[in-house]
CSV table of C-alpha atoms and ligand atoms in Angstrom, one decimal:
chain,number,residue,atom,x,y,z
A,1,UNK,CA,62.4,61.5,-26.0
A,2,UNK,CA,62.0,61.7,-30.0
A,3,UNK,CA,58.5,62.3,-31.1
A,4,UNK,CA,57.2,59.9,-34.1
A,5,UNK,CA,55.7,61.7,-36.8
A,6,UNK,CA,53.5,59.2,-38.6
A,7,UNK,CA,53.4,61.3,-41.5
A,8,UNK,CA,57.1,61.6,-42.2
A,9,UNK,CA,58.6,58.5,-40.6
A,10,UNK,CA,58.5,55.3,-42.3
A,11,UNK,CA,58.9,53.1,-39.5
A,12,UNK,CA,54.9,53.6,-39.2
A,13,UNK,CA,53.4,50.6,-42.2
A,14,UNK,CA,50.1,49.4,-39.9
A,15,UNK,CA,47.0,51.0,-41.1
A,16,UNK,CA,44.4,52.0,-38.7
A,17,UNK,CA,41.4,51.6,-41.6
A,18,UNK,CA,41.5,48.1,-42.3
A,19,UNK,CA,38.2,46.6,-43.6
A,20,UNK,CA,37.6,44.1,-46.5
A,21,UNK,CA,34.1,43.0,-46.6
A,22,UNK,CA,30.5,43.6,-44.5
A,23,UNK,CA,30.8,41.0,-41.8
A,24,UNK,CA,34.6,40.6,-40.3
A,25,UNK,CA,34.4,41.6,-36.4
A,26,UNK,CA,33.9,45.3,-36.2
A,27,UNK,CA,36.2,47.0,-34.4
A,28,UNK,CA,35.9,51.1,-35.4
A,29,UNK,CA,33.1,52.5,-37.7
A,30,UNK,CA,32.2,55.9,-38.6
A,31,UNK,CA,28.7,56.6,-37.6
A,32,UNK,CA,26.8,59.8,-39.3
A,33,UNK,CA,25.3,62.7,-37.9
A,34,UNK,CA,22.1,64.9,-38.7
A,35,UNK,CA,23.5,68.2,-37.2
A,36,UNK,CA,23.2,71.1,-39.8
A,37,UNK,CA,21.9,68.8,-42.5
A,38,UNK,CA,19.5,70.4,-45.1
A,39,UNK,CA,16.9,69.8,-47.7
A,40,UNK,CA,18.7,69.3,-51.1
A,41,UNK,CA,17.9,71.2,-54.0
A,42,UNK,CA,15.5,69.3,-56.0
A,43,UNK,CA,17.9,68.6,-59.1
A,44,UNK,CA,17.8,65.7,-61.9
A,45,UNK,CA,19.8,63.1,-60.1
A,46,UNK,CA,18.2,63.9,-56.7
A,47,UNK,CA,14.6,64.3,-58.8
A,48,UNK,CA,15.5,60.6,-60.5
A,49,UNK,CA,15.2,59.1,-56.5
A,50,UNK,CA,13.0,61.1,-54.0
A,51,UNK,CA,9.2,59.3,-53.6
A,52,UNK,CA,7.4,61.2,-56.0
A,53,UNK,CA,5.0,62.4,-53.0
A,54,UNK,CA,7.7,64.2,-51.9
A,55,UNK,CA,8.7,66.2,-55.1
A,56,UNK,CA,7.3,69.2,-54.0
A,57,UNK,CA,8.7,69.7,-50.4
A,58,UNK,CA,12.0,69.2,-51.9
A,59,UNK,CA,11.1,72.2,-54.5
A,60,UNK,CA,9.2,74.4,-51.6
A,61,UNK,CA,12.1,73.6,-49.1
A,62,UNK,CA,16.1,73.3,-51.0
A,63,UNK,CA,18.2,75.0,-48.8
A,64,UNK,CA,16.5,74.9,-45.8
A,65,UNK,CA,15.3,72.7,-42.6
A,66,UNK,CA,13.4,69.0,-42.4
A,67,UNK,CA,10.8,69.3,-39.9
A,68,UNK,CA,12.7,69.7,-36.6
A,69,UNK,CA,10.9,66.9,-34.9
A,70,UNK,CA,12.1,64.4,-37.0
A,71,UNK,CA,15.7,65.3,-37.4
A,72,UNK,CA,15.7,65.5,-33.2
A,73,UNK,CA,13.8,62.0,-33.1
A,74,UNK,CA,16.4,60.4,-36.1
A,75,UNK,CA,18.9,62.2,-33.7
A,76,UNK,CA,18.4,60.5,-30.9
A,77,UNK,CA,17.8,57.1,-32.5
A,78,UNK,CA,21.6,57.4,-33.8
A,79,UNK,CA,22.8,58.0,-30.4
A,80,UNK,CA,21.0,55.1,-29.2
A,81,UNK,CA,22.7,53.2,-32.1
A,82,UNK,CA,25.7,54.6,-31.6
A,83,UNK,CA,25.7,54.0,-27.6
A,84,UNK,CA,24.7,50.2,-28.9
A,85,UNK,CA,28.2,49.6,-30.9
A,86,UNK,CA,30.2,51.4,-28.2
A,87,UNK,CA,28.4,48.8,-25.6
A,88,UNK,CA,29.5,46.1,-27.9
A,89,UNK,CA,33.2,47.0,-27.8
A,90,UNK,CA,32.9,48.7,-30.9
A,91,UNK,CA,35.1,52.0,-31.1
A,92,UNK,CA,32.8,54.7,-32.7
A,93,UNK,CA,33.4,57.9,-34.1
A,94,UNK,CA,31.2,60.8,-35.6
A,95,UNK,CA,32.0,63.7,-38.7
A,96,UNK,CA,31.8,67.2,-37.7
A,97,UNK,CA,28.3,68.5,-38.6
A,98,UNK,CA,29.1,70.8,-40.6
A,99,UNK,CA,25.9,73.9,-41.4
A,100,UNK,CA,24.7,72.8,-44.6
A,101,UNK,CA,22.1,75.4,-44.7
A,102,UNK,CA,24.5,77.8,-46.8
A,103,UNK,CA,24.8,78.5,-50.9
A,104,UNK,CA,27.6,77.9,-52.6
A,105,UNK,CA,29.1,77.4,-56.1
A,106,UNK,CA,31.3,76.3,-58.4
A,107,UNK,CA,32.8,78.2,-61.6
A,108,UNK,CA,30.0,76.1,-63.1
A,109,UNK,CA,26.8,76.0,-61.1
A,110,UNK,CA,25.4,77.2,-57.6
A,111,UNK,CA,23.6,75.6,-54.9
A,112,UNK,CA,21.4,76.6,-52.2
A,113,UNK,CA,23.5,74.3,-49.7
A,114,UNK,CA,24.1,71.0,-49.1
A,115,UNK,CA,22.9,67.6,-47.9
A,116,UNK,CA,24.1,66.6,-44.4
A,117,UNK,CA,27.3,63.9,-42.9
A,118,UNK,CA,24.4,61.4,-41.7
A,119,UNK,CA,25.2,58.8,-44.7
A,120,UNK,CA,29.4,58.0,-44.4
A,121,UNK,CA,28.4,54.9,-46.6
A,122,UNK,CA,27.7,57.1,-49.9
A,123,UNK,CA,30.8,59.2,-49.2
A,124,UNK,CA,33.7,56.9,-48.4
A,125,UNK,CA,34.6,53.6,-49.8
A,126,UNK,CA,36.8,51.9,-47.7
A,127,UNK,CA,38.9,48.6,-49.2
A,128,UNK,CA,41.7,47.2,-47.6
A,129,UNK,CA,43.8,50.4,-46.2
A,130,UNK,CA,42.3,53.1,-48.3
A,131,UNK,CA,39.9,55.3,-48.2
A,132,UNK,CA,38.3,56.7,-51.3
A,133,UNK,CA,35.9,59.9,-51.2
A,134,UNK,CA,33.7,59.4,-53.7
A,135,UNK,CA,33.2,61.7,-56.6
A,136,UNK,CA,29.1,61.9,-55.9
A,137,UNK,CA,26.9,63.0,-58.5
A,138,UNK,CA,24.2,65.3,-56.7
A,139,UNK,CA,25.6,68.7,-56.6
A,140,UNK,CA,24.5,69.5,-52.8
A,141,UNK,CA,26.6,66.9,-51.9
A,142,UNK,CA,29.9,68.3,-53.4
A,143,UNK,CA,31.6,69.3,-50.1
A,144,UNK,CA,29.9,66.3,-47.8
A,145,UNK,CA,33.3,64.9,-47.6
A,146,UNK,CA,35.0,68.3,-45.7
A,147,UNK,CA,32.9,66.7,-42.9
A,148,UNK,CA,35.3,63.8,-42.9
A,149,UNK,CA,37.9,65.3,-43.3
A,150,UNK,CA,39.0,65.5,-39.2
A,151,UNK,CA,38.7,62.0,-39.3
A,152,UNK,CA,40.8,60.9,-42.2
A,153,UNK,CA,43.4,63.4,-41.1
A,154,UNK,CA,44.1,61.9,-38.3
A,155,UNK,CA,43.7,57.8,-40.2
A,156,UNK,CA,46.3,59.4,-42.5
A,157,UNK,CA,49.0,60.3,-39.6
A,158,UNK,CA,48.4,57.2,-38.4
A,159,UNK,CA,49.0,55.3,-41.6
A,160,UNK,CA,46.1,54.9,-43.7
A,161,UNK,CA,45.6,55.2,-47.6
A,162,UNK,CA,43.9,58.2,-48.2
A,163,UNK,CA,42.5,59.2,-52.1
A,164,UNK,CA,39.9,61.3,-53.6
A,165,UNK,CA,38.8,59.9,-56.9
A,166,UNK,CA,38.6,62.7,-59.7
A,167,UNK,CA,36.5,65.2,-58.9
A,168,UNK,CA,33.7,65.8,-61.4
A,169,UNK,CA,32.5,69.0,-62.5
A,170,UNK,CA,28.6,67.9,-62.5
A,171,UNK,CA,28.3,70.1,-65.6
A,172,UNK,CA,24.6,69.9,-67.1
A,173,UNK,CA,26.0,67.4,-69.4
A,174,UNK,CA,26.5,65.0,-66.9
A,175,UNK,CA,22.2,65.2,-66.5
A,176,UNK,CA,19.5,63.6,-68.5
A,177,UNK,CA,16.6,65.0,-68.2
A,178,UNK,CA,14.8,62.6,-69.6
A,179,UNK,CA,16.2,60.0,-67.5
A,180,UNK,CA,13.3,57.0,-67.6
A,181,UNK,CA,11.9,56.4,-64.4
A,182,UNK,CA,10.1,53.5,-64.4
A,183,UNK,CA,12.9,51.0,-66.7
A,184,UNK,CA,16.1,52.8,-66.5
A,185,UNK,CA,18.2,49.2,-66.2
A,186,UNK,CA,16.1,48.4,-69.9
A,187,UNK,CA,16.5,52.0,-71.7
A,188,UNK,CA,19.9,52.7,-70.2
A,189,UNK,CA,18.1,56.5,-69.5
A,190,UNK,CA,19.8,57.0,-66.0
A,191,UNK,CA,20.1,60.3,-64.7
A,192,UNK,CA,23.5,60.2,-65.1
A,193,UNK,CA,25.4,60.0,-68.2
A,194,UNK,CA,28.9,59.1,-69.0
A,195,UNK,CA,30.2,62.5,-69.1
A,196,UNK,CA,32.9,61.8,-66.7
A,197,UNK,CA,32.8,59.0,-63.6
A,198,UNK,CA,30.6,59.5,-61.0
A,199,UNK,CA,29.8,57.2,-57.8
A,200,UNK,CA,28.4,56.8,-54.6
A,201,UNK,CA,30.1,54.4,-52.3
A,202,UNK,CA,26.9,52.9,-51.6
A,203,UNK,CA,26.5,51.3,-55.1
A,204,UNK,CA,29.5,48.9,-54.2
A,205,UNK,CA,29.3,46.0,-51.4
A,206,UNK,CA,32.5,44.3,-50.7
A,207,UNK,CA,33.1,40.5,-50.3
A,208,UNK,CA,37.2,40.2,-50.1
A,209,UNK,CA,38.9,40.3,-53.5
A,210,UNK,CA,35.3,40.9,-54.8
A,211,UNK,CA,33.2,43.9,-55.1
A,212,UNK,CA,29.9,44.1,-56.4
A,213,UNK,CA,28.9,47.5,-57.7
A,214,UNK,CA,25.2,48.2,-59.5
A,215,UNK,CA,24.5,51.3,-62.1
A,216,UNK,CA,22.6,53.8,-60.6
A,217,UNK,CA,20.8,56.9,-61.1
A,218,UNK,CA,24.2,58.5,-59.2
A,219,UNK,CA,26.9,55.9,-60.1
A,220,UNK,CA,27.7,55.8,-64.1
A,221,UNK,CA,29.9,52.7,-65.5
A,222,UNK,CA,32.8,55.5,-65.4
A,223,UNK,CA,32.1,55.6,-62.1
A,224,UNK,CA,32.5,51.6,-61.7
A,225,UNK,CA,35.5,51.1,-64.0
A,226,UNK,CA,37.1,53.7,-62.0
A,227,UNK,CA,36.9,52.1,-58.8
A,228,UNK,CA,37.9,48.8,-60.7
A,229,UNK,CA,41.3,50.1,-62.3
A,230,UNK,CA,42.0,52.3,-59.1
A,231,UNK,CA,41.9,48.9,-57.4
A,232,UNK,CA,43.9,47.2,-60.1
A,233,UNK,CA,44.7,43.3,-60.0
A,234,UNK,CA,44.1,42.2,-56.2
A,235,UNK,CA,40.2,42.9,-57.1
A,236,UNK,CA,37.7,41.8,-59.2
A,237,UNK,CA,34.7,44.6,-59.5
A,238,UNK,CA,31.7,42.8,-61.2
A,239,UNK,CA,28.2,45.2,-62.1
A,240,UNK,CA,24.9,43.3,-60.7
A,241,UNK,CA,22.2,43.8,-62.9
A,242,UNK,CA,19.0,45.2,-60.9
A,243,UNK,CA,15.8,46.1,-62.1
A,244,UNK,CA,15.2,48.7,-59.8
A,245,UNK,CA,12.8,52.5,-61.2
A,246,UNK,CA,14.5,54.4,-58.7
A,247,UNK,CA,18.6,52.8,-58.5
A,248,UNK,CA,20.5,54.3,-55.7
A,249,UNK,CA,22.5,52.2,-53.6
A,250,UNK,CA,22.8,48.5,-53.9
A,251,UNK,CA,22.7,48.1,-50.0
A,252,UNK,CA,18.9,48.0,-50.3
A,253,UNK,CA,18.8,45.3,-53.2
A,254,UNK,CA,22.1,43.1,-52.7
A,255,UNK,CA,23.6,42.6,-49.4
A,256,UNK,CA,26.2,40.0,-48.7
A,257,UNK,CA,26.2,39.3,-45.0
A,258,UNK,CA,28.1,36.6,-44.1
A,259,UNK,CA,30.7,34.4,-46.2
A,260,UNK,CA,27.8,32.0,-47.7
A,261,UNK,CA,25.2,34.0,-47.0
A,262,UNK,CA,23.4,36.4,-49.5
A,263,UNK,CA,20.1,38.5,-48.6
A,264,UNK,CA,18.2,39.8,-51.9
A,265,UNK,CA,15.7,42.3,-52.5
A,266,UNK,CA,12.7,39.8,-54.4
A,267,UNK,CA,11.8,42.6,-56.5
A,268,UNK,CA,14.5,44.1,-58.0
A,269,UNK,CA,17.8,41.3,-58.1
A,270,UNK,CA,16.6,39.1,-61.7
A,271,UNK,CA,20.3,37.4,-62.2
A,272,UNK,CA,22.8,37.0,-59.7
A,273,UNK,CA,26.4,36.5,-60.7
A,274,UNK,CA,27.6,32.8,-61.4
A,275,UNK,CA,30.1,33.0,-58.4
A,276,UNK,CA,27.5,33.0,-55.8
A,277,UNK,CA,26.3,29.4,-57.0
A,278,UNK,CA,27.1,27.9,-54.0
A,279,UNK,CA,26.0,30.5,-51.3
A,280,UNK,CA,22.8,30.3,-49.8
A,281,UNK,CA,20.9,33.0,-51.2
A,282,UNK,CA,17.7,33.7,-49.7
A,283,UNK,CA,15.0,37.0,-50.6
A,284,UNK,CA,13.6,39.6,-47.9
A,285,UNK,CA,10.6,39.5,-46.6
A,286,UNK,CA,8.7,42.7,-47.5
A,287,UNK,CA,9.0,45.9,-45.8
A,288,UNK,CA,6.9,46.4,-42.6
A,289,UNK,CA,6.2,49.6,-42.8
A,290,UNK,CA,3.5,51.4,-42.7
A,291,UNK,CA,2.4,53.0,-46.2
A,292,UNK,CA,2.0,56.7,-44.8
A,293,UNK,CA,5.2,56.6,-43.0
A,294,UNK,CA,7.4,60.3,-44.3
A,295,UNK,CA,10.5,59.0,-45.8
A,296,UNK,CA,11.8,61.8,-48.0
A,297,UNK,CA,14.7,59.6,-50.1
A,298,UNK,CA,14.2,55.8,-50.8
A,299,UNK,CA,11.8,53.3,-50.4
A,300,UNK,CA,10.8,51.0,-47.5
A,301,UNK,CA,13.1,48.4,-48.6
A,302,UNK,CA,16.0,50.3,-46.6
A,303,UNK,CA,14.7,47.5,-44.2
A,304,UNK,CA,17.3,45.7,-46.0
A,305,UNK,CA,20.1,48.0,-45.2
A,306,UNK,CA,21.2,45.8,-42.3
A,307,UNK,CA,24.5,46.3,-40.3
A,308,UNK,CA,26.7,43.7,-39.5
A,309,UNK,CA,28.6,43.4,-36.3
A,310,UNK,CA,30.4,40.1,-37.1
A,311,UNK,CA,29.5,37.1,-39.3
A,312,UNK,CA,26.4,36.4,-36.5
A,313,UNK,CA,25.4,39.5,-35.2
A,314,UNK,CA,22.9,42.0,-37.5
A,315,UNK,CA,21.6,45.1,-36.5
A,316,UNK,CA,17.8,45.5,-37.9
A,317,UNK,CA,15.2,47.4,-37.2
A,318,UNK,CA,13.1,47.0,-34.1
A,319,UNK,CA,9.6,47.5,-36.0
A,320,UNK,CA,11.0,44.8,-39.1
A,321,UNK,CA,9.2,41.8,-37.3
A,322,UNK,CA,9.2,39.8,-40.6
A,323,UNK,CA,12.7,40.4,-41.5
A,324,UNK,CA,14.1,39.8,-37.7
A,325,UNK,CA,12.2,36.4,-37.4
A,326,UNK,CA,13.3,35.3,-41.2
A,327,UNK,CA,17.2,36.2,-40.2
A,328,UNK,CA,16.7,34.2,-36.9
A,329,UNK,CA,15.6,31.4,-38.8
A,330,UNK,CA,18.8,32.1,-41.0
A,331,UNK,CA,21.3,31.8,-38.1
A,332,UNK,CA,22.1,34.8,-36.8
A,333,UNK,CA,21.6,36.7,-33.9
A,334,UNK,CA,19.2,39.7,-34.6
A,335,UNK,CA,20.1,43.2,-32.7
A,336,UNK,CA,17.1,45.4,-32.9
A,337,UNK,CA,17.2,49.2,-33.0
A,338,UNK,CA,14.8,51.9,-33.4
A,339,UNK,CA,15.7,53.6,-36.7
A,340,UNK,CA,12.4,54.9,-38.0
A,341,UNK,CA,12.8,58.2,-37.8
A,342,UNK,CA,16.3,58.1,-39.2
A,343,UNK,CA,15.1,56.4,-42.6
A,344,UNK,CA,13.1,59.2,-43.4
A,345,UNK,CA,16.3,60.4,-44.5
A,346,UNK,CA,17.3,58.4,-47.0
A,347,UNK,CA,18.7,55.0,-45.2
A,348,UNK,CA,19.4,52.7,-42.4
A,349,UNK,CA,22.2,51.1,-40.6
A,350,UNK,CA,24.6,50.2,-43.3
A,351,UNK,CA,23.8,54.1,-44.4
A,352,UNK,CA,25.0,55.5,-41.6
A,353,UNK,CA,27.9,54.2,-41.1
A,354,UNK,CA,30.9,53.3,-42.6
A,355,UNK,CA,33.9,50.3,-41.1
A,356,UNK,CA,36.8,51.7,-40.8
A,357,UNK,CA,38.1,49.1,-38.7
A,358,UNK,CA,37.2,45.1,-39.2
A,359,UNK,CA,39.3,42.2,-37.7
A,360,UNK,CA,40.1,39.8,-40.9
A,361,UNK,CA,42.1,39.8,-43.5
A,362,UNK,CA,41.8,40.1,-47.6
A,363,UNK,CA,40.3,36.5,-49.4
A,364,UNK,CA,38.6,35.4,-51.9
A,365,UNK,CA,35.0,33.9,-50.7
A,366,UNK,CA,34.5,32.3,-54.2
B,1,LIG,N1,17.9,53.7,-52.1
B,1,LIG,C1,17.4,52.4,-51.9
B,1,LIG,C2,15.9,52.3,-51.8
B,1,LIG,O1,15.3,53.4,-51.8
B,1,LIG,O2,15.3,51.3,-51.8
């Protein structure tokens, strides 16, 4: 009997990655891992970000361990996650922890290791068919995508779109130092300049034809109008202007959950774009919390960084009483899960994963 070779025969067109938006009916996602992750070194772009309690454990610490009982607790709240979306029908797969805890360097620069494969979100942006590894600005995270790289192998034989978009040099140019941390979105001072594109995946939510992508301290407008002339005609990629000290990621500020159905961060979202006019667009309850809880890389309003299962079903977590009776009010159907230890590390359920697979189609919601 012959044996197909996905990779040479062109019989195979279907496209195991198929996902256009954050709500369709999830049917394979990526979920990250903690094993071998380190502490990054405490550069501008990372500087621009961390809680400034935590500057100095990032300086004492680059290149080596978070507290071990942390990453084993955040480690066992992802399998309980991940065991969750398996028990839901969900097919879920994990990236290879890869040790993190070793230097390296480029003709450029060095580092004293890496990050970790616990946030696919940042690293791959999935539209349509394709996946695009994104060109990230922190210089621990250079290689995070080789931790991938099993996975979209294997997508790739069986049909995907696979692209890495340039990859930058992350020269010292590419750094301001004197990046503004309290206005960025007013002085334009980002971390990042516009030396060459930069972006995490995580600054862009998708809704169909349309993408919605902020300015951060990580993605640069070269970054943006990258993605938006990689993507060409079939997409519109419009920049949401948020008023955020510390911008990194819009999937804490602006997260479109269901066709109709926006969720804002009340604090940071001033103007929303004209085309949402006739959603219903309603503003998180704050964060619950507590103040001296460790979180090493964002705020506590990764209580907005909710995971959708379908247009009804949202994964939140368990201790977010405000924000679980406020999206029961809103229609859906809330799906708690302990994820307090794993936000210490810089997000929550949308973070964590990324959807490879999602039962719908490509339209326009406006
Ligand atoms: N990175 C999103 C936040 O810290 O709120």
């Amino acid at each position: 009997m012959a044996v197909v070779d996905p990779v040479t025969d062109p019989a195979v067109t279907t496209s195991p990655v198929e996902s256009y938006n954050e709500w369709d009916p999830l049917e394979e996602v990526i979920v990250g891992t903690l094993g071998g992750c380190a502490v990054p070194a405490c550069e501008t772009a990372v500087a621009a970000v961390v809680p400034h309690r935590q500057k100095d454990f990032f300086e004492r610490n680059a290149g080596g361990a978070f507290p071990a009982e942390y990453t084993a607790r955040a480690a066992a709240e992802l399998e309980d996650f991940a065991a969750l979306l398996t028990s839901l029908g969900v097919r879920v797969v994990r990236p290879d922890a890869l040790d993190q805890r070793r230097p390296f360097a480029t003709p450029d620069w060095s580092s004293p290791g890496g990050l970790y494969s616990a946030m696919p979100r940042d690293v791959l942006l999935i539209v349509g068919d394709t996946v695009i590894e994104s060109p990230m600005a922190w210089r621990s995270r250079y290689f995070e995508a080789h931790a991938y790289r099993r996975l979209l192998m294997d997508y790739f034989r069986r049909g995907a779109k696979w692209i890495s978009a340039p990859r930058p040099r992350l020269l010292d140019s590419l750094y301001d130092e004197d990046f503004d941390d309290e206005r960025p979105y007013r002085s334009g001072r980002y971390a990042t300049t516009e030396a060459e594109p930069t972006f995490d995946a995580a600054d862009f939510v998708r809704c169909g034809r349309d993408l919605f992508a902020q300015r951060s301290h990580v993605t640069n407008l070269a970054g943006i109008e990258w993605v938006r002339r990689h993507l060409g005609d079939s997409y519109r990629v419009h920049l949401v202007e948020v008023a955020d000290h510390a911008p990194m990621h819009i999937d804490a500020t602006f997260m479109p959950l269901a066709p109709g159905k926006l969720l804002l961060n009340p604090e940071r979202v001033k103007t929303v774009p004209s085309c949402f006019d006739s959603w219903d667009i309603r503003f998180a309850p704050q964060p619950a919390l507590p103040e001296d809880h460790v979180l090493y890389m964002s705020s506590a309003w990764v209580s907005m960084n909710v995971f959708m299962v379908d247009e009804r079903r949202v994964v939140v977590e368990a201790g977010e009483a405000p924000l679980i009776d406020f999206l029961q009010d809103w229609g859906f159907d809330v799906l708690p899960v302990s994820f307090r230890n794993v936000i210490r590390f810089g997000g929550c359920f949308h973070c964590v994963t990324a959807d490879v697979r999602r039962r719908g189609e490509l339209r326009s919601y406006f």
